[in-house]
Amino acid sequence: MLRFENFVLNSNKKILFTIENLNWEDGKKILIFANNNSGKSLLLKSINSDYFSFKGNIKIKEKSHLFYKKKKTTILIESIPYLLPEESIWKNIILPIPKVTTRLKQKIKEFCIIAGFNDKISNKAKNVSYSEKKFIELIRAVIQLPYLILLDDFDNYFDSINLKKAHEICNFAVNNGSTVVVTSKTRLENFDNIYRIQNKKVVQL
């Protein structure tokens, strides 16, 4: 469970928005949408313990989010891809996995088929498209099954067809207990809970 208590997000000493009390259950897909510069990205960075200009509490499974900083139980995917450009798609996907079992290898191959680059799996990461790079990061996050997968600017990564593919991959994590939190500029479908940042508050729709 992800919990916010009397949360106030600030930037340059100005309040961006507040969340009085909010709980997100495990195994859900959450969407937060709003215009640019509304604080969406800073919210995800706060959850991931990369941004600290806020008041109130963020709790993951009833403990402070800072408790999990070194445990790598949250994974944040931002707009800029974080890949090893000279390594293959496959190597970039399995990078954080100490041992790739036969079962996991098969699941990764299934995800690569969904993403549409199963025949490119030996290609270097630097030679694939932007959306394919984001699929690599998404698959890499999902196979780790963290408590939280945080996806910033989701609608910048994929077109409508690839959004459906991304949801299919995310569903594996959700069905195994991970919570997926997504930000976007516009309202998207196929989420369990949808929120909008308006009038400096996070409002559930």
Short mmCIF file of C-alpha atoms in Angstrom, two decimals:
data_model
loop_
_atom_site.label_atom_id
_atom_site.label_comp_id
_atom_site.label_asym_id
_atom_site.label_seq_id
_atom_site.Cartn_x
_atom_site.Cartn_y
_atom_site.Cartn_z
CA MET A 1 0.00 0.00 0.00
CA LEU A 2 1.15 3.53 -0.82
CA ARG A 3 -0.14 6.17 1.60
CA PHE A 4 0.00 9.98 1.58
CA GLU A 5 -0.64 11.88 4.80
CA ASN A 6 -1.01 15.69 4.79
CA PHE A 7 1.25 15.84 1.74
CA VAL A 8 2.20 19.29 0.39
CA LEU A 9 4.46 19.41 -2.67
CA ASN A 10 6.59 22.54 -3.09
CA SER A 11 8.82 23.99 -5.78
CA ASN A 12 10.79 27.22 -5.41
CA LYS A 13 8.94 27.86 -2.13
CA LYS A 14 5.57 27.69 -3.88
CA ILE A 15 2.89 25.08 -3.24
CA LEU A 16 2.20 22.97 -6.33
CA PHE A 17 -0.55 20.82 -4.83
CA THR A 18 -1.71 19.03 -1.71
CA ILE A 19 -2.92 15.52 -0.89
CA GLU A 20 -4.66 15.35 2.48
CA ASN A 21 -5.01 11.59 2.92
CA LEU A 22 -4.86 9.02 0.14
CA ASN A 23 -4.26 5.26 0.01
CA TRP A 24 -3.35 3.24 -3.07
CA GLU A 25 -3.73 -0.51 -2.71
CA ASP A 26 -1.27 -3.06 -4.02
CA GLY A 27 -1.90 -4.48 -7.46
CA LYS A 28 -3.51 -1.40 -9.02
CA LYS A 29 -2.82 0.83 -12.00
CA ILE A 30 -3.04 4.49 -11.05
CA LEU A 31 -3.17 7.46 -13.45
CA ILE A 32 -2.42 11.06 -12.49
CA PHE A 33 -2.86 13.59 -15.28
CA ALA A 34 -2.44 17.34 -15.54
CA ASN A 35 -0.78 20.04 -17.60
CA ASN A 36 2.98 20.45 -17.76
CA ASN A 37 4.69 22.06 -14.75
CA SER A 38 1.91 20.92 -12.44
CA GLY A 39 4.20 18.78 -10.26
CA LYS A 40 3.48 15.31 -11.70
CA SER A 41 7.14 14.46 -12.23
CA LEU A 42 8.14 15.84 -8.84
CA LEU A 43 5.49 13.67 -7.19
CA LEU A 44 7.02 10.52 -8.67
CA LYS A 45 10.51 11.70 -7.72
CA SER A 46 9.25 12.27 -4.17
CA ILE A 47 7.86 8.74 -3.97
CA ASN A 48 11.18 7.44 -5.32
CA SER A 49 13.13 9.41 -2.67
CA ASP A 50 14.77 11.63 -5.30
CA TYR A 51 13.00 14.88 -4.33
CA PHE A 52 12.48 16.23 -0.82
CA SER A 53 10.81 19.63 -1.10
CA PHE A 54 7.54 18.55 0.46
CA LYS A 55 5.77 18.36 3.78
CA GLY A 56 3.81 15.44 5.19
CA ASN A 57 4.40 11.72 4.88
CA ILE A 58 4.74 9.17 2.13
CA LYS A 59 4.46 5.60 3.37
CA ILE A 60 4.98 2.34 1.51
CA LYS A 61 3.57 -0.68 3.31
CA GLU A 62 3.17 1.49 6.45
CA LYS A 63 6.85 2.50 6.55
CA SER A 64 8.45 5.75 5.38
CA HIS A 65 9.39 5.69 1.71
CA LEU A 66 12.97 6.47 2.81
CA PHE A 67 13.12 3.03 4.44
CA TYR A 68 12.99 1.47 0.97
CA LYS A 69 15.53 3.76 -0.73
CA LYS A 70 18.35 1.20 -0.72
CA LYS A 71 16.07 -1.79 -1.14
CA LYS A 72 15.18 -0.84 -4.74
CA THR A 73 11.49 -1.54 -4.17
CA THR A 74 10.45 1.35 -6.39
CA ILE A 75 11.49 1.83 -10.01
CA LEU A 76 11.10 5.19 -11.72
CA ILE A 77 11.03 5.41 -15.52
CA GLU A 78 11.54 8.95 -16.77
CA SER A 79 11.50 10.51 -20.23
CA ILE A 80 15.24 10.08 -20.81
CA PRO A 81 16.06 6.39 -21.41
CA TYR A 82 18.64 4.85 -19.07
CA LEU A 83 20.23 2.10 -21.12
CA LEU A 84 23.67 0.84 -22.04
CA PRO A 85 23.75 1.95 -25.69
CA GLU A 86 26.46 -0.46 -26.80
CA GLU A 87 24.77 -3.49 -25.23
CA SER A 88 21.99 -5.55 -26.78
CA ILE A 89 18.30 -5.23 -26.02
CA TRP A 90 18.50 -8.54 -24.18
CA LYS A 91 21.49 -7.50 -22.04
CA ASN A 92 19.77 -4.24 -21.08
CA ILE A 93 16.63 -6.10 -20.00
CA ILE A 94 18.37 -8.69 -17.82
CA LEU A 95 20.95 -6.26 -16.41
CA PRO A 96 19.56 -6.15 -12.82
CA ILE A 97 18.68 -9.86 -12.67
CA PRO A 98 21.35 -11.98 -10.91
CA LYS A 99 20.07 -15.25 -12.41
CA VAL A 100 17.78 -15.59 -15.41
CA THR A 101 15.78 -18.77 -15.00
CA THR A 102 14.23 -20.66 -17.88
CA ARG A 103 10.79 -19.48 -16.82
CA LEU A 104 11.88 -15.84 -16.65
CA LYS A 105 13.63 -16.10 -20.00
CA GLN A 106 10.40 -17.31 -21.56
CA LYS A 107 8.42 -14.47 -19.96
CA ILE A 108 10.90 -11.89 -21.26
CA LYS A 109 10.61 -13.35 -24.75
CA GLU A 110 6.81 -13.08 -24.49
CA PHE A 111 7.10 -9.42 -23.53
CA CYS A 112 9.50 -8.79 -26.43
CA ILE A 113 6.96 -10.31 -28.81
CA ILE A 114 4.25 -8.03 -27.39
CA ALA A 115 6.58 -5.02 -27.78
CA GLY A 116 7.31 -6.02 -31.35
CA PHE A 117 11.08 -6.38 -31.23
CA ASN A 118 11.58 -10.08 -30.61
CA ASP A 119 13.51 -10.28 -33.90
CA LYS A 120 15.74 -7.37 -32.79
CA ILE A 121 16.68 -8.73 -29.39
CA SER A 122 20.38 -8.93 -30.26
CA ASN A 123 20.44 -5.37 -31.66
CA LYS A 124 22.33 -2.70 -29.75
CA ALA A 125 20.11 -0.41 -27.70
CA LYS A 126 21.45 2.67 -29.46
CA ASN A 127 19.99 1.46 -32.76
CA VAL A 128 16.33 1.13 -31.72
CA SER A 129 13.56 3.73 -31.68
CA TYR A 130 12.60 5.83 -28.68
CA SER A 131 9.42 3.85 -28.00
CA GLU A 132 11.40 0.60 -28.19
CA LYS A 133 13.86 1.97 -25.65
CA LYS A 134 10.96 2.73 -23.33
CA PHE A 135 9.63 -0.81 -23.83
CA ILE A 136 13.06 -2.14 -22.82
CA GLU A 137 12.91 -0.10 -19.61
CA LEU A 138 9.32 -1.15 -18.95
CA ILE A 139 10.06 -4.86 -19.41
CA ARG A 140 13.16 -4.55 -17.22
CA ALA A 141 11.08 -2.94 -14.47
CA VAL A 142 8.18 -5.36 -14.70
CA ILE A 143 10.28 -8.54 -14.48
CA GLN A 144 11.73 -7.30 -11.17
CA LEU A 145 8.22 -7.11 -9.64
CA PRO A 146 8.96 -4.15 -7.32
CA TYR A 147 6.38 -2.70 -4.93
CA LEU A 148 5.99 0.33 -7.20
CA ILE A 149 6.63 1.05 -10.87
CA LEU A 150 6.52 4.80 -11.54
CA LEU A 151 6.09 5.87 -15.17
CA ASP A 152 6.47 9.57 -15.89
CA ASP A 153 4.96 11.16 -19.04
CA PHE A 154 3.48 7.86 -20.17
CA ASP A 155 1.66 9.46 -23.10
CA ASN A 156 4.97 10.72 -24.51
CA TYR A 157 6.37 7.21 -24.93
CA PHE A 158 3.79 5.39 -27.02
CA ASP A 159 1.11 5.87 -29.64
CA SER A 160 -2.37 4.42 -29.10
CA ILE A 161 -1.40 0.96 -30.38
CA ASN A 162 1.74 0.75 -28.26
CA LEU A 163 -0.15 2.03 -25.22
CA LYS A 164 -2.27 -1.12 -25.35
CA LYS A 165 0.89 -3.23 -25.55
CA ALA A 166 2.38 -1.37 -22.59
CA HIS A 167 -0.77 -2.01 -20.55
CA GLU A 168 -0.53 -5.71 -21.35
CA ILE A 169 3.02 -5.79 -20.01
CA CYS A 170 2.09 -3.72 -16.94
CA ASN A 171 -0.75 -6.12 -16.18
CA PHE A 172 1.77 -8.86 -15.44
CA ALA A 173 3.27 -6.74 -12.64
CA VAL A 174 -0.15 -5.66 -11.35
CA ASN A 175 -1.41 -9.25 -11.28
CA ASN A 176 1.66 -10.16 -9.20
CA GLY A 177 1.06 -7.44 -6.60
CA SER A 178 3.00 -4.46 -7.96
CA THR A 179 1.35 -1.04 -8.11
CA VAL A 180 1.89 0.96 -11.30
CA VAL A 181 1.65 4.75 -11.01
CA VAL A 182 1.54 6.66 -14.30
CA THR A 183 1.55 10.37 -15.10
CA SER A 184 0.35 11.95 -18.35
CA LYS A 185 -0.84 15.24 -19.79
CA THR A 186 -4.23 13.84 -20.80
CA ARG A 187 -6.70 11.35 -19.42
CA LEU A 188 -5.96 7.76 -20.48
CA GLU A 189 -8.10 4.65 -20.21
CA ASN A 190 -7.58 1.20 -18.66
CA PHE A 191 -6.60 2.37 -15.18
CA ASP A 192 -8.10 1.26 -11.86
CA ASN A 193 -7.99 4.75 -10.36
CA ILE A 194 -7.72 8.07 -12.19
CA TYR A 195 -6.76 11.39 -10.61
CA ARG A 196 -6.41 14.92 -11.92
CA ILE A 197 -4.34 17.74 -10.48
CA GLN A 198 -6.57 20.81 -10.42
CA ASN A 199 -6.76 23.90 -8.22
CA LYS A 200 -3.63 22.67 -6.43
CA LYS A 201 -5.28 19.46 -5.29
CA VAL A 202 -5.19 15.84 -6.45
CA VAL A 203 -8.81 14.95 -7.21
CA GLN A 204 -10.12 11.46 -7.95
CA LEU A 205 -12.39 11.19 -10.99
#
